[in-house]
JSON list of C-alpha atoms and ligand atoms in Angstrom, two decimals:
[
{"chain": "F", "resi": 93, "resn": "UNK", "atom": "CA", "xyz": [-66.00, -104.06, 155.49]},
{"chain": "F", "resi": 94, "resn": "UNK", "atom": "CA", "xyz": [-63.52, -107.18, 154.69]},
{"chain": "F", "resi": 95, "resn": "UNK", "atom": "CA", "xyz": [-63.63, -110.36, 157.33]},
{"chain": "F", "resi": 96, "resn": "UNK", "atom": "CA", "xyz": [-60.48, -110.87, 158.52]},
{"chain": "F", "resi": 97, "resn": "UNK", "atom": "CA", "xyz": [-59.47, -114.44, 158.39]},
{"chain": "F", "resi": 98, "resn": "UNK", "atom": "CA", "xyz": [-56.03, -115.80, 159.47]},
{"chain": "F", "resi": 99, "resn": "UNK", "atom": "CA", "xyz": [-54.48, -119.27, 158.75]},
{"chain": "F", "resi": 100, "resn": "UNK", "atom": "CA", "xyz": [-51.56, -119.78, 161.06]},
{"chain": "F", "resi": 101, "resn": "UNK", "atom": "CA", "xyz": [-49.91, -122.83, 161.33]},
{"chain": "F", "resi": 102, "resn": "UNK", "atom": "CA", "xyz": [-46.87, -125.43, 161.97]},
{"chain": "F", "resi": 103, "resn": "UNK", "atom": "CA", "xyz": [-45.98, -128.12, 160.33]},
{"chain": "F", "resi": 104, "resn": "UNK", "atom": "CA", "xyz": [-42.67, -130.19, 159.76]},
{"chain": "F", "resi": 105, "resn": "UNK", "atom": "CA", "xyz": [-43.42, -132.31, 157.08]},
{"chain": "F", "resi": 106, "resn": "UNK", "atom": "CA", "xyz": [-46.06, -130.65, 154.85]},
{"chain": "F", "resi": 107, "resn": "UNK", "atom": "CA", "xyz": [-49.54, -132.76, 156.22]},
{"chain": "F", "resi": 108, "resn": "UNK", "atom": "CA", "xyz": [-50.62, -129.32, 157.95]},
{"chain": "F", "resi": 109, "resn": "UNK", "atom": "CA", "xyz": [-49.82, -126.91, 155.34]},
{"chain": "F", "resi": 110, "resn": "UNK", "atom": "CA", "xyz": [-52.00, -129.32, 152.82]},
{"chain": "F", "resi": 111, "resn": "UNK", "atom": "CA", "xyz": [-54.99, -128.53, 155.47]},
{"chain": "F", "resi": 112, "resn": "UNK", "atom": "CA", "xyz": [-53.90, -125.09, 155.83]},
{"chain": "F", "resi": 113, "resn": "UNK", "atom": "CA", "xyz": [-54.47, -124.43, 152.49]},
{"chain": "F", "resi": 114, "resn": "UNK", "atom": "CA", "xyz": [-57.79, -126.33, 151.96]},
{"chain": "F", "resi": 115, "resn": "UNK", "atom": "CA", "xyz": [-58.96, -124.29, 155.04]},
{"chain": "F", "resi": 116, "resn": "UNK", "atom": "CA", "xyz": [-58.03, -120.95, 153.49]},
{"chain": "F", "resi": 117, "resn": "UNK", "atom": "CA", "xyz": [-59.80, -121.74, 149.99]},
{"chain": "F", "resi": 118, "resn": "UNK", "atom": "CA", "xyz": [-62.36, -122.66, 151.90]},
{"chain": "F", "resi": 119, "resn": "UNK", "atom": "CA", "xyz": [-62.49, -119.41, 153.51]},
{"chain": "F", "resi": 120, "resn": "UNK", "atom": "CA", "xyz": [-61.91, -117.70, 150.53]},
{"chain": "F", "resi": 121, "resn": "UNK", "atom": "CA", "xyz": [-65.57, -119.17, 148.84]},
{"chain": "F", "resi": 122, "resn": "UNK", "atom": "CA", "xyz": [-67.34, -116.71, 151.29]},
{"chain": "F", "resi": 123, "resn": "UNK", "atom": "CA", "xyz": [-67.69, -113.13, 149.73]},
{"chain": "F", "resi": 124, "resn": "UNK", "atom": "CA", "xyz": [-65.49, -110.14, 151.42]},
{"chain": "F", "resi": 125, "resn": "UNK", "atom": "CA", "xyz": [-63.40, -112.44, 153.50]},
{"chain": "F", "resi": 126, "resn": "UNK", "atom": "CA", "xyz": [-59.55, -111.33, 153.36]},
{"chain": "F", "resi": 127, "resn": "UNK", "atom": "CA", "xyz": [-56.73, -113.89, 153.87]},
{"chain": "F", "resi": 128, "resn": "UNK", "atom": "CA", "xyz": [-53.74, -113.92, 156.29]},
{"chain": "F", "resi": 129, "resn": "UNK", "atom": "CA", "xyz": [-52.07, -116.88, 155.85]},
{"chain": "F", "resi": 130, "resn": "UNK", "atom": "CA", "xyz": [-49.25, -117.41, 158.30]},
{"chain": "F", "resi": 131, "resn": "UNK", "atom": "CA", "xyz": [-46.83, -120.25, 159.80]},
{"chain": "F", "resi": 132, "resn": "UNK", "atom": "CA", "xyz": [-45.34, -120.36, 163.19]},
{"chain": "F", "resi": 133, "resn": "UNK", "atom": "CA", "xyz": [-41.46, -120.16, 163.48]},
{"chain": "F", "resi": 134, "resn": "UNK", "atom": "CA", "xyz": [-39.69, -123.26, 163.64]},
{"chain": "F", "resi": 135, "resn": "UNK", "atom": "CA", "xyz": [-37.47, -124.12, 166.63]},
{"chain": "F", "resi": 136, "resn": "UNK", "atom": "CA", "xyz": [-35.83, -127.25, 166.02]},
{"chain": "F", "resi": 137, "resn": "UNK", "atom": "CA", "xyz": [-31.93, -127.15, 164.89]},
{"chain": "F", "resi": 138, "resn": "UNK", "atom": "CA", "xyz": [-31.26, -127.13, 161.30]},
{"chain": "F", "resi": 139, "resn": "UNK", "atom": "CA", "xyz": [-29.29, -130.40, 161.65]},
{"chain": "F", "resi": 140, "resn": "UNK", "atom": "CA", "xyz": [-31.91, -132.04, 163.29]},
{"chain": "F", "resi": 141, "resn": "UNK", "atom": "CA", "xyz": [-34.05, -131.34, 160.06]},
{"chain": "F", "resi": 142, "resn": "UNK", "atom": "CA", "xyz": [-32.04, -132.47, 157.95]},
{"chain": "F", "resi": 143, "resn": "UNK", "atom": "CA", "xyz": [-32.08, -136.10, 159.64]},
{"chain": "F", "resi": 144, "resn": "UNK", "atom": "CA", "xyz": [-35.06, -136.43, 159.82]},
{"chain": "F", "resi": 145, "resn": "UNK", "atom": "CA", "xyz": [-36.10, -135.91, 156.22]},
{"chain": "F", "resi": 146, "resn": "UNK", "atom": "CA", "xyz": [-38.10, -132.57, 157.17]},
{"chain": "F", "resi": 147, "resn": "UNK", "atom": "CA", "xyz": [-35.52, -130.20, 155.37]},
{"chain": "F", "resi": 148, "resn": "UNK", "atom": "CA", "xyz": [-37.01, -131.42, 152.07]},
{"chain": "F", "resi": 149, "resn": "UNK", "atom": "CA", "xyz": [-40.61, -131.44, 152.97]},
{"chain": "F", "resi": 150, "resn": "UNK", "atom": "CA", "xyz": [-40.30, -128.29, 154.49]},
{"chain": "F", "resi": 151, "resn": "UNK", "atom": "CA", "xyz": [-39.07, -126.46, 151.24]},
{"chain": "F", "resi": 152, "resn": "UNK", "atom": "CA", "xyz": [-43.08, -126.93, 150.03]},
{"chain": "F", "resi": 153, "resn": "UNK", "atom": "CA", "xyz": [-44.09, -123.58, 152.26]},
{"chain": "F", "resi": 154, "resn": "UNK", "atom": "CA", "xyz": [-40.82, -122.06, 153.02]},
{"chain": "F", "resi": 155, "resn": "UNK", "atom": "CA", "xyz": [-42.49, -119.13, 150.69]},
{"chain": "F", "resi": 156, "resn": "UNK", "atom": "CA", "xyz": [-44.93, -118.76, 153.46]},
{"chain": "F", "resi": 157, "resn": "UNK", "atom": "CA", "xyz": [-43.74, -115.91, 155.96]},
{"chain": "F", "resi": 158, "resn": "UNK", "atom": "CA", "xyz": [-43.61, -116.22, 159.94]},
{"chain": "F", "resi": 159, "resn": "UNK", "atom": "CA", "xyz": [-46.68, -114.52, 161.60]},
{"chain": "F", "resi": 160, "resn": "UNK", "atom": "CA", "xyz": [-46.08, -112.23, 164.04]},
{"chain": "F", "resi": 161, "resn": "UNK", "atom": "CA", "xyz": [-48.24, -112.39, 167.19]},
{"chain": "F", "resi": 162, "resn": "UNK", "atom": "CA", "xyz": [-50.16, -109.38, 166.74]},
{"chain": "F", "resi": 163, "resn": "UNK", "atom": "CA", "xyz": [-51.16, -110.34, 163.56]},
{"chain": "F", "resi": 164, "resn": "UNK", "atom": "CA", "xyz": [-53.82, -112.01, 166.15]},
{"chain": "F", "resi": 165, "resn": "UNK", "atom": "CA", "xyz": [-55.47, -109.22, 166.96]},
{"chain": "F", "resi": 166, "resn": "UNK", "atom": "CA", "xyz": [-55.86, -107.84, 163.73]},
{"chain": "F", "resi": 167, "resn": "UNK", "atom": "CA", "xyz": [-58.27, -110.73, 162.68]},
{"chain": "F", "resi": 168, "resn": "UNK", "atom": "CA", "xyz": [-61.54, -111.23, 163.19]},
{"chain": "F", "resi": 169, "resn": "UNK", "atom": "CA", "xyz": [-61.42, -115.15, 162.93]},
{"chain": "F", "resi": 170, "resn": "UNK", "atom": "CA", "xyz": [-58.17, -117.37, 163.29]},
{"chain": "F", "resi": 171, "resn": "UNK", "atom": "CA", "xyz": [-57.82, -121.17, 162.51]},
{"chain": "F", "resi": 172, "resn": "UNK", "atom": "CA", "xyz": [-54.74, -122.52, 163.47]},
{"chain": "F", "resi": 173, "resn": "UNK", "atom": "CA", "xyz": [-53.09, -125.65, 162.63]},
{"chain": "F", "resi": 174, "resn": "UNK", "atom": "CA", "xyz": [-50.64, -127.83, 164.56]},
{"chain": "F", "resi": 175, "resn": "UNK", "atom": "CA", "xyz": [-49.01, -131.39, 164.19]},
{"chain": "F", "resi": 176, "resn": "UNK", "atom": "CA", "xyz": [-50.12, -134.14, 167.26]},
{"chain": "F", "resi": 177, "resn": "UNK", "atom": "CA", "xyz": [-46.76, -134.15, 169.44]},
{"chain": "F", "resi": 178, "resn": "UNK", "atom": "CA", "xyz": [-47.85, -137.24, 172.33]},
{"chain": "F", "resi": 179, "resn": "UNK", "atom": "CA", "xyz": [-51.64, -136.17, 171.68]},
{"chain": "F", "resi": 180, "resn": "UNK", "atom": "CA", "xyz": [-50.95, -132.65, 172.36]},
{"chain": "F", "resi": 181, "resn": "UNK", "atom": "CA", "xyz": [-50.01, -129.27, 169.94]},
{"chain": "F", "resi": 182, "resn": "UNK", "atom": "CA", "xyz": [-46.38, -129.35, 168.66]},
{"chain": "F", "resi": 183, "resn": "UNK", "atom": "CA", "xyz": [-44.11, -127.06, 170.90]},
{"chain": "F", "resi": 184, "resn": "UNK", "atom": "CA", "xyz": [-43.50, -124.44, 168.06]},
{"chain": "F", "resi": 185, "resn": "UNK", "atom": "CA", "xyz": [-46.91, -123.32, 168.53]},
{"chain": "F", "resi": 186, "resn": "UNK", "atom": "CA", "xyz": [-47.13, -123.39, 171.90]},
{"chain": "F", "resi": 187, "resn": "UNK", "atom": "CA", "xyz": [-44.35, -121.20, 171.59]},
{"chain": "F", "resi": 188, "resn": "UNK", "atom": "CA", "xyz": [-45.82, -118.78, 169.37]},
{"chain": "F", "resi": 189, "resn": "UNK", "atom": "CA", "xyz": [-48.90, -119.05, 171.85]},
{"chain": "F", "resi": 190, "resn": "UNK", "atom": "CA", "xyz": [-46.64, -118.10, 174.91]},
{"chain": "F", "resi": 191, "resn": "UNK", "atom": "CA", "xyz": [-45.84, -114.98, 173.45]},
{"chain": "F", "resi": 192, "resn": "UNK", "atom": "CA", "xyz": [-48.88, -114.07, 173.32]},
{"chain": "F", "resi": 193, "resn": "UNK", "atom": "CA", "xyz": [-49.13, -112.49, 177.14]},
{"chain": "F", "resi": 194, "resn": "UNK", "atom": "CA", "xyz": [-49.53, -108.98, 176.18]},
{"chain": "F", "resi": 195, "resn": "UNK", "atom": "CA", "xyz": [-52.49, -110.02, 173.73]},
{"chain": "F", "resi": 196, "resn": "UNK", "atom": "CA", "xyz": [-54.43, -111.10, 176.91]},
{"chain": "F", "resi": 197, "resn": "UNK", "atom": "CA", "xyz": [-53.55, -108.77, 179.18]},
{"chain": "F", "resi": 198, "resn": "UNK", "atom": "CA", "xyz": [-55.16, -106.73, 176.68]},
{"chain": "F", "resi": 199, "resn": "UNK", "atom": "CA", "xyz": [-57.73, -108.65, 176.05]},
{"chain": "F", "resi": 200, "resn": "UNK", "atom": "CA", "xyz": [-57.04, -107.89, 172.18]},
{"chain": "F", "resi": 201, "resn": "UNK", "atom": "CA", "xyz": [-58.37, -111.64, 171.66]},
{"chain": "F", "resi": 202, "resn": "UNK", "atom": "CA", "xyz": [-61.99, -111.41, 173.02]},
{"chain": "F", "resi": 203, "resn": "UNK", "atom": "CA", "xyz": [-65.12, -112.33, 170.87]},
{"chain": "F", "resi": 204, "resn": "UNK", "atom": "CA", "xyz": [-62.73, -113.19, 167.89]},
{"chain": "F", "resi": 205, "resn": "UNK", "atom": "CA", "xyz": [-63.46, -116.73, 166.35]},
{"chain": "F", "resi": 206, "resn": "UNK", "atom": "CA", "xyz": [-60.83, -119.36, 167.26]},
{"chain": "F", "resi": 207, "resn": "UNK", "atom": "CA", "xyz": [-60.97, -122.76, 165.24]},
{"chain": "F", "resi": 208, "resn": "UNK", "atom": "CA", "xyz": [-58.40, -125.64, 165.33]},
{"chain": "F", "resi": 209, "resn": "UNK", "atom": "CA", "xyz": [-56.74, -128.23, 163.03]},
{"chain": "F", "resi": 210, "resn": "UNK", "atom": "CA", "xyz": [-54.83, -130.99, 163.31]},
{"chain": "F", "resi": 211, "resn": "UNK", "atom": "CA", "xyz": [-52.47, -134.28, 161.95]},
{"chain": "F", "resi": 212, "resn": "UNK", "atom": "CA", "xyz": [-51.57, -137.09, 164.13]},
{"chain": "F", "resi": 213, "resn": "UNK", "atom": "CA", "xyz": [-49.62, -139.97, 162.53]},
{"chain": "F", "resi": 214, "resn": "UNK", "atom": "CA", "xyz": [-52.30, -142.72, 164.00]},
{"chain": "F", "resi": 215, "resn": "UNK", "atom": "CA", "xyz": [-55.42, -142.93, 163.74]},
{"chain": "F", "resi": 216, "resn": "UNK", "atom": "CA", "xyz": [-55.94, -142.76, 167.33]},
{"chain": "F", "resi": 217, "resn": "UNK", "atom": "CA", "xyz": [-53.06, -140.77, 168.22]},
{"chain": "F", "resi": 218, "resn": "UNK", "atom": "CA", "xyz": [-54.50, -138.09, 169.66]},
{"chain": "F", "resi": 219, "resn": "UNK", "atom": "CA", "xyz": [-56.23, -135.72, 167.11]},
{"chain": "F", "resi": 220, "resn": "UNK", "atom": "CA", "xyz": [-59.59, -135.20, 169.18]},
{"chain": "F", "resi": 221, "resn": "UNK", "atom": "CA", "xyz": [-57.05, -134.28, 172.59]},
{"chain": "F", "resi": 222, "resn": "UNK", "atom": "CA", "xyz": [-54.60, -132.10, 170.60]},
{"chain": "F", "resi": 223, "resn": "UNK", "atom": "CA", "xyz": [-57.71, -129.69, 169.06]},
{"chain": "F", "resi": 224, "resn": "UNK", "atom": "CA", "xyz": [-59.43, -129.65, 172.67]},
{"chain": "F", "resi": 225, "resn": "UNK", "atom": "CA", "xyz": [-56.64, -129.06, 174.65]},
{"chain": "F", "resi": 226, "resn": "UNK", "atom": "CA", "xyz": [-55.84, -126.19, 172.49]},
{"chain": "F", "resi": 227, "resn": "UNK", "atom": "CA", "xyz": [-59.03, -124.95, 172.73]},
{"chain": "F", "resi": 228, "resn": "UNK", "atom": "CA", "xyz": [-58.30, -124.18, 177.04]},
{"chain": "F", "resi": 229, "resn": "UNK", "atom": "CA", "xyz": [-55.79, -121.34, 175.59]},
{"chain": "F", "resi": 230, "resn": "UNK", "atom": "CA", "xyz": [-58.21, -119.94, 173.29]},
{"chain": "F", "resi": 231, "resn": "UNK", "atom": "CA", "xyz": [-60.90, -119.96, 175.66]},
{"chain": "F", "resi": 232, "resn": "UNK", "atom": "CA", "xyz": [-58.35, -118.23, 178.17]},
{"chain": "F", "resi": 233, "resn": "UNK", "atom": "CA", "xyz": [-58.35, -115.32, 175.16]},
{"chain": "F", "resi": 234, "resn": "UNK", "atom": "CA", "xyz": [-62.29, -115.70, 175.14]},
{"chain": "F", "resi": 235, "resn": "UNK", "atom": "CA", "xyz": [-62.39, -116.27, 171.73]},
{"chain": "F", "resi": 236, "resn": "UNK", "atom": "CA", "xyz": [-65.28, -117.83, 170.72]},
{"chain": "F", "resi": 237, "resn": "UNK", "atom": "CA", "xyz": [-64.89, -121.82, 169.91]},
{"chain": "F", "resi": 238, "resn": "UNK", "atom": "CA", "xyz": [-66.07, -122.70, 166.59]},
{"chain": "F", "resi": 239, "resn": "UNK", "atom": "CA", "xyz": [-65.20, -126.50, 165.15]},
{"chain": "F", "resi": 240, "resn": "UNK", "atom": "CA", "xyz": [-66.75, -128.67, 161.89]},
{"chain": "F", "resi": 241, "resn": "UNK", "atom": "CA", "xyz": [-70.58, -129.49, 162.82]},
{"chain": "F", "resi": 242, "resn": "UNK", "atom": "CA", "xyz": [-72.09, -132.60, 161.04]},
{"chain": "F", "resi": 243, "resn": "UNK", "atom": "CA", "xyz": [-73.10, -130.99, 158.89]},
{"chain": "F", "resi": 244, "resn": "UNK", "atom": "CA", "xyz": [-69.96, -131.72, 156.66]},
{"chain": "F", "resi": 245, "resn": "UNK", "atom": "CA", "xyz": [-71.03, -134.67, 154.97]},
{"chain": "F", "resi": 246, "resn": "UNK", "atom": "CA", "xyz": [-67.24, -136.28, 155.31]},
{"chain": "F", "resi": 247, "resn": "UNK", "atom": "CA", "xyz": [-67.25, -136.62, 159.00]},
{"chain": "F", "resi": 248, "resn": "UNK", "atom": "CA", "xyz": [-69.40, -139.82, 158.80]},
{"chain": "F", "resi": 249, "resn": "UNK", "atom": "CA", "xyz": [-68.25, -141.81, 156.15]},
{"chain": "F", "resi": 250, "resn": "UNK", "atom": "CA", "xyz": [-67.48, -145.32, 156.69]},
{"chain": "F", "resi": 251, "resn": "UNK", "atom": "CA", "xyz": [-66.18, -145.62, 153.20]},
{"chain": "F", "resi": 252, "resn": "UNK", "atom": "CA", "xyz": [-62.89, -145.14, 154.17]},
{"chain": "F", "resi": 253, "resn": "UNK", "atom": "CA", "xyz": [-60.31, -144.66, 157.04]},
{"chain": "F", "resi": 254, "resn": "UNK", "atom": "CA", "xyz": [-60.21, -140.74, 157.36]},
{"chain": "F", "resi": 255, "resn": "UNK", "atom": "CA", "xyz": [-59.07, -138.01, 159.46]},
{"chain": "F", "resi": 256, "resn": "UNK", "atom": "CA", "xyz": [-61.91, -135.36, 160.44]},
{"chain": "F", "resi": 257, "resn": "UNK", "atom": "CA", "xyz": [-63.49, -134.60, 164.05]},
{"chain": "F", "resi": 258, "resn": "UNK", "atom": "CA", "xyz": [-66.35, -132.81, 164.87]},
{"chain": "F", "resi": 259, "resn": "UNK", "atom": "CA", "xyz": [-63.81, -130.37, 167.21]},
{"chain": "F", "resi": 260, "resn": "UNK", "atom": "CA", "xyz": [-61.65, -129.32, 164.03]},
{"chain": "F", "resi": 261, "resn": "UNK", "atom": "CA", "xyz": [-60.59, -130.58, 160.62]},
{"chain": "F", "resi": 262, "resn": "UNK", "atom": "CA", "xyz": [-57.60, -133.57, 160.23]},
{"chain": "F", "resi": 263, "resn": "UNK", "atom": "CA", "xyz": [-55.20, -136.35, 158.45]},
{"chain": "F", "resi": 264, "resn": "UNK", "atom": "CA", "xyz": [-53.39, -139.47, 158.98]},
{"chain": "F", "resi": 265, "resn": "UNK", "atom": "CA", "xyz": [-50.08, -139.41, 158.30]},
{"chain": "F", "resi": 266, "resn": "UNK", "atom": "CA", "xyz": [-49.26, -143.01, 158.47]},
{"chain": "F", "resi": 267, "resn": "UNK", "atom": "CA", "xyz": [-46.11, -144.05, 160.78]},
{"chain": "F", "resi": 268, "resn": "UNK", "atom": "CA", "xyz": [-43.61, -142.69, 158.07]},
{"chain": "F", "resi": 269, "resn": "UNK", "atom": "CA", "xyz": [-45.97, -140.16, 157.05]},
{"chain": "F", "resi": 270, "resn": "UNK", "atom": "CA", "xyz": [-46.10, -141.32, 153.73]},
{"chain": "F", "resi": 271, "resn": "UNK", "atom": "CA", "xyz": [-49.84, -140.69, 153.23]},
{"chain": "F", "resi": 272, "resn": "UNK", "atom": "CA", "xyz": [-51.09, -137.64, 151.85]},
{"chain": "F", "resi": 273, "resn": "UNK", "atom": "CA", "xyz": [-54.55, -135.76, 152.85]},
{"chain": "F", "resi": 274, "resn": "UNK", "atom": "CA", "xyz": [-57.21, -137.39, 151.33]},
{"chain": "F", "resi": 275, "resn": "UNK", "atom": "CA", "xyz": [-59.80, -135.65, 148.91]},
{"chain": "F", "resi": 276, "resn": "UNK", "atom": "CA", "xyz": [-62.36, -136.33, 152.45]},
{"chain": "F", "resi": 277, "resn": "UNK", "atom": "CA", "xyz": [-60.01, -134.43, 154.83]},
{"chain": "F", "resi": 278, "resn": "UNK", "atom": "CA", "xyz": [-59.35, -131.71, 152.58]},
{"chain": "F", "resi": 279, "resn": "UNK", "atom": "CA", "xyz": [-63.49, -131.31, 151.64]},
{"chain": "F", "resi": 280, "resn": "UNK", "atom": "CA", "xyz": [-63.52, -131.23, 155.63]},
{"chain": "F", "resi": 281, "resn": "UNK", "atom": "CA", "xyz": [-60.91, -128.55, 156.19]},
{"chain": "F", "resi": 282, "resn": "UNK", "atom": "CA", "xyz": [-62.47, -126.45, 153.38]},
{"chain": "F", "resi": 283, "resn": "UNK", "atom": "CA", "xyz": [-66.06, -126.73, 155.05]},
{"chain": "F", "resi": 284, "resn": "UNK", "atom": "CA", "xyz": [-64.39, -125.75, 158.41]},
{"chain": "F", "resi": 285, "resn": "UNK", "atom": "CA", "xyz": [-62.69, -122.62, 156.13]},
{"chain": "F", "resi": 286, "resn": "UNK", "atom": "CA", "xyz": [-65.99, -121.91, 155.02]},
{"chain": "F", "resi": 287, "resn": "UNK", "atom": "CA", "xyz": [-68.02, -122.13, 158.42]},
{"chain": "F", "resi": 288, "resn": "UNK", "atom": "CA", "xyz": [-65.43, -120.12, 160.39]},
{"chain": "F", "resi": 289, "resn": "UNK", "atom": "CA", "xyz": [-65.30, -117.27, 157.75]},
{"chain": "F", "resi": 290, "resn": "UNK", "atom": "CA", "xyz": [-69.18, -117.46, 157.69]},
{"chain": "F", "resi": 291, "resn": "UNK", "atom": "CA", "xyz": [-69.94, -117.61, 161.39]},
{"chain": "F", "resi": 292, "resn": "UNK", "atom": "CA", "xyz": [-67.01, -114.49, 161.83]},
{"chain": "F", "resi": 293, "resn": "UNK", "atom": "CA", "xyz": [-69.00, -112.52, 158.89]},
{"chain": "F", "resi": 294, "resn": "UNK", "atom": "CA", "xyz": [-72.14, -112.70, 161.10]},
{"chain": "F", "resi": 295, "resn": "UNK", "atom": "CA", "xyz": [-70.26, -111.70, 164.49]},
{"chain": "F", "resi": 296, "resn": "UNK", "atom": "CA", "xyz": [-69.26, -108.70, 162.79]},
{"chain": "F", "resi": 297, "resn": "UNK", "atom": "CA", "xyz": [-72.50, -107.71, 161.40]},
{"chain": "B", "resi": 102, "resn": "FMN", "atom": "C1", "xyz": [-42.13, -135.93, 168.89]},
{"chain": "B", "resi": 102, "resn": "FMN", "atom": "C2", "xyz": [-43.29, -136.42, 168.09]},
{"chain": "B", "resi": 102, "resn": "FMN", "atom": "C3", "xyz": [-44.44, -136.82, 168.74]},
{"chain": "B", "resi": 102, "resn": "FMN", "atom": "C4", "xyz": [-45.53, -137.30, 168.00]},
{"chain": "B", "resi": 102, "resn": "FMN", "atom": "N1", "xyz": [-46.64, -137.69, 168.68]},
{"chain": "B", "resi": 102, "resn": "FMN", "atom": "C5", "xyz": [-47.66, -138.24, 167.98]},
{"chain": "B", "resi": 102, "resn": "FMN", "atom": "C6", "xyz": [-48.83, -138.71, 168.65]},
{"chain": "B", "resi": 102, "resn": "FMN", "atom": "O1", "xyz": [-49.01, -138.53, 169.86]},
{"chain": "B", "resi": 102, "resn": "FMN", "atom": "N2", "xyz": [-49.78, -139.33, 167.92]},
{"chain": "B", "resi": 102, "resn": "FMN", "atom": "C7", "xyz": [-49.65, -139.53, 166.58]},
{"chain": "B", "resi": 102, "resn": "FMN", "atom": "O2", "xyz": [-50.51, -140.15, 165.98]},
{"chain": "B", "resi": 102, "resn": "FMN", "atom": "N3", "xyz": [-48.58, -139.03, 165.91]},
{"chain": "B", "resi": 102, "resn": "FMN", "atom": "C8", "xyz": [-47.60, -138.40, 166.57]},
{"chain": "B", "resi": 102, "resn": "FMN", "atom": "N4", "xyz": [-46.51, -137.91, 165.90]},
{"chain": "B", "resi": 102, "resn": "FMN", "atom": "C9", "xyz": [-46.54, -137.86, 164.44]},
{"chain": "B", "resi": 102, "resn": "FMN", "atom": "C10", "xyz": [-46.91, -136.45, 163.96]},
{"chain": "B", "resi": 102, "resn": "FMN", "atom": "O3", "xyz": [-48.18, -136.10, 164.46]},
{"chain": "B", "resi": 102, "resn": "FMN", "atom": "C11", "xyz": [-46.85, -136.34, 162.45]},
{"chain": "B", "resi": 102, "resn": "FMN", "atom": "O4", "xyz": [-45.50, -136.40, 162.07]},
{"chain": "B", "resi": 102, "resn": "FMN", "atom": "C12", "xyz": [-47.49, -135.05, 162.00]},
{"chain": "B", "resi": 102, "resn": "FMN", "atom": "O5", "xyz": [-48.88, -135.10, 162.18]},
{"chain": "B", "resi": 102, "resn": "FMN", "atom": "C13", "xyz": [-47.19, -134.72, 160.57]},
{"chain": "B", "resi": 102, "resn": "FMN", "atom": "O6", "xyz": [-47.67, -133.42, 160.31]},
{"chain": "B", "resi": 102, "resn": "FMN", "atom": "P1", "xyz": [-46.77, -132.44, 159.42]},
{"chain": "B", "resi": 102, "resn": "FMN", "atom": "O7", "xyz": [-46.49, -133.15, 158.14]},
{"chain": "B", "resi": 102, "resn": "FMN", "atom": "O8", "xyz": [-47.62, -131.22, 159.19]},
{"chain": "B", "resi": 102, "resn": "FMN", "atom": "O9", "xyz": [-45.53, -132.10, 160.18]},
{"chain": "B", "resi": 102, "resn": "FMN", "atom": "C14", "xyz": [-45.44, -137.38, 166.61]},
{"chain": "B", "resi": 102, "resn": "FMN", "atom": "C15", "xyz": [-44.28, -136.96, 165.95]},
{"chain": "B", "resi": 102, "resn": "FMN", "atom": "C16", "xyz": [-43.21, -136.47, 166.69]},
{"chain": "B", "resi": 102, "resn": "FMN", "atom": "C17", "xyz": [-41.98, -136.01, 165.96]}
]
């Protein structure tokens, strides 16, 4: 029987989606592993967008359809991906998370494998708060918590300045988000692809 693996995500100007899609070819390397790949719905006017630039950048995954919540419980693991907004997850998925009521009541969420990723524009600008404060909700659905061990060869490099936390895979954006994720973040997001679809292969057995 298939592993179910879902990729749902945010992202404004295209830094998640990049990890996004490392993490699902990651996932992908493990035998018998079938991809959902998913983003959130966005919430911010259409004006708003366009200001800022994101209208453009946004165009990269518009091909990628909205998930619908109980596309949740269908999975057996689910990584999801969010911006840093003030060291926390970007409202548009706490908004898809808020909908997700009737999951728990349920408790349609319990022993599933829940792994987080991230982007912050700063170095320090909150990646290690935004993928552990997420965690609290997914712990509230008992899923079971499962981040990028050291394993992953890219977490300690010194060689370079790099995104990547033990809690969950990430980038630097740079403060006008010109910078792209590197060839170390997206070996880190892949591993993370990898170990979530591997450790939710062995649940299921
Ligand atoms: C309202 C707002 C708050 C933000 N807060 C932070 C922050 O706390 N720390 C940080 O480093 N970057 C912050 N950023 C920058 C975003 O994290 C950055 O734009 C994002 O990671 C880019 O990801 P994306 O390309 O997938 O949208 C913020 C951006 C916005 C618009």
């Amino acid at each position: 029987m298939a592993t179910k693996v879902l990729v749902v995500f945010y992202s404004m100007y295209g830094h998640v989606y990049t990890l996004a899609e490392a993490i699902a070819a990651g996932a992908r390397e493990i035998p018998e592993v079938e991809i959902t790949f998913r983003q959130v719905a966005e919430l911010v006017p259409e004006e708003v967008l366009e200001k800022s630039g994101a209208k453009a950048a946004r165009e990269a995954f518009a091909h990628v359809p909205l998930a619908r919540v109980e596309e949740l419980a269908e999975a057996d693991a689910i990584l999801f991906g969010t911006p840093t907004r003030f060291g926390n997850m970007a409202a548009q998925m706490r908004n898809f998370l808020d909908q997700t009521g009737g999951l728990w009541a349920k408790g349609a969420l319990v022993g599933k494998v829940g792994s987080v990723f991230t982007s912050t524009a700063s170095q320090h600008g909150g990646q290690e708060t935004t993928i552990t404060s997420f965690h609290i909700t997914l712990l509230h659905h008992g899923m079971v918590i499962v981040g990028v061990p050291y394993t992953a060869p890219g977490l300690t490099t010194m060689a370079e300045i790099t995104g990547g936390t033990p809690y969950g895979a990430s980038t630097l954006t740079g403060v006008d988000g010109s910078r792209q994720p590197s060839d170390n973040e997206k070996e880190i997001a892949r591993f993370q692809g990898r170990h979530v679809a591997e450790i939710a292969k062995r649940l299921q057995r």
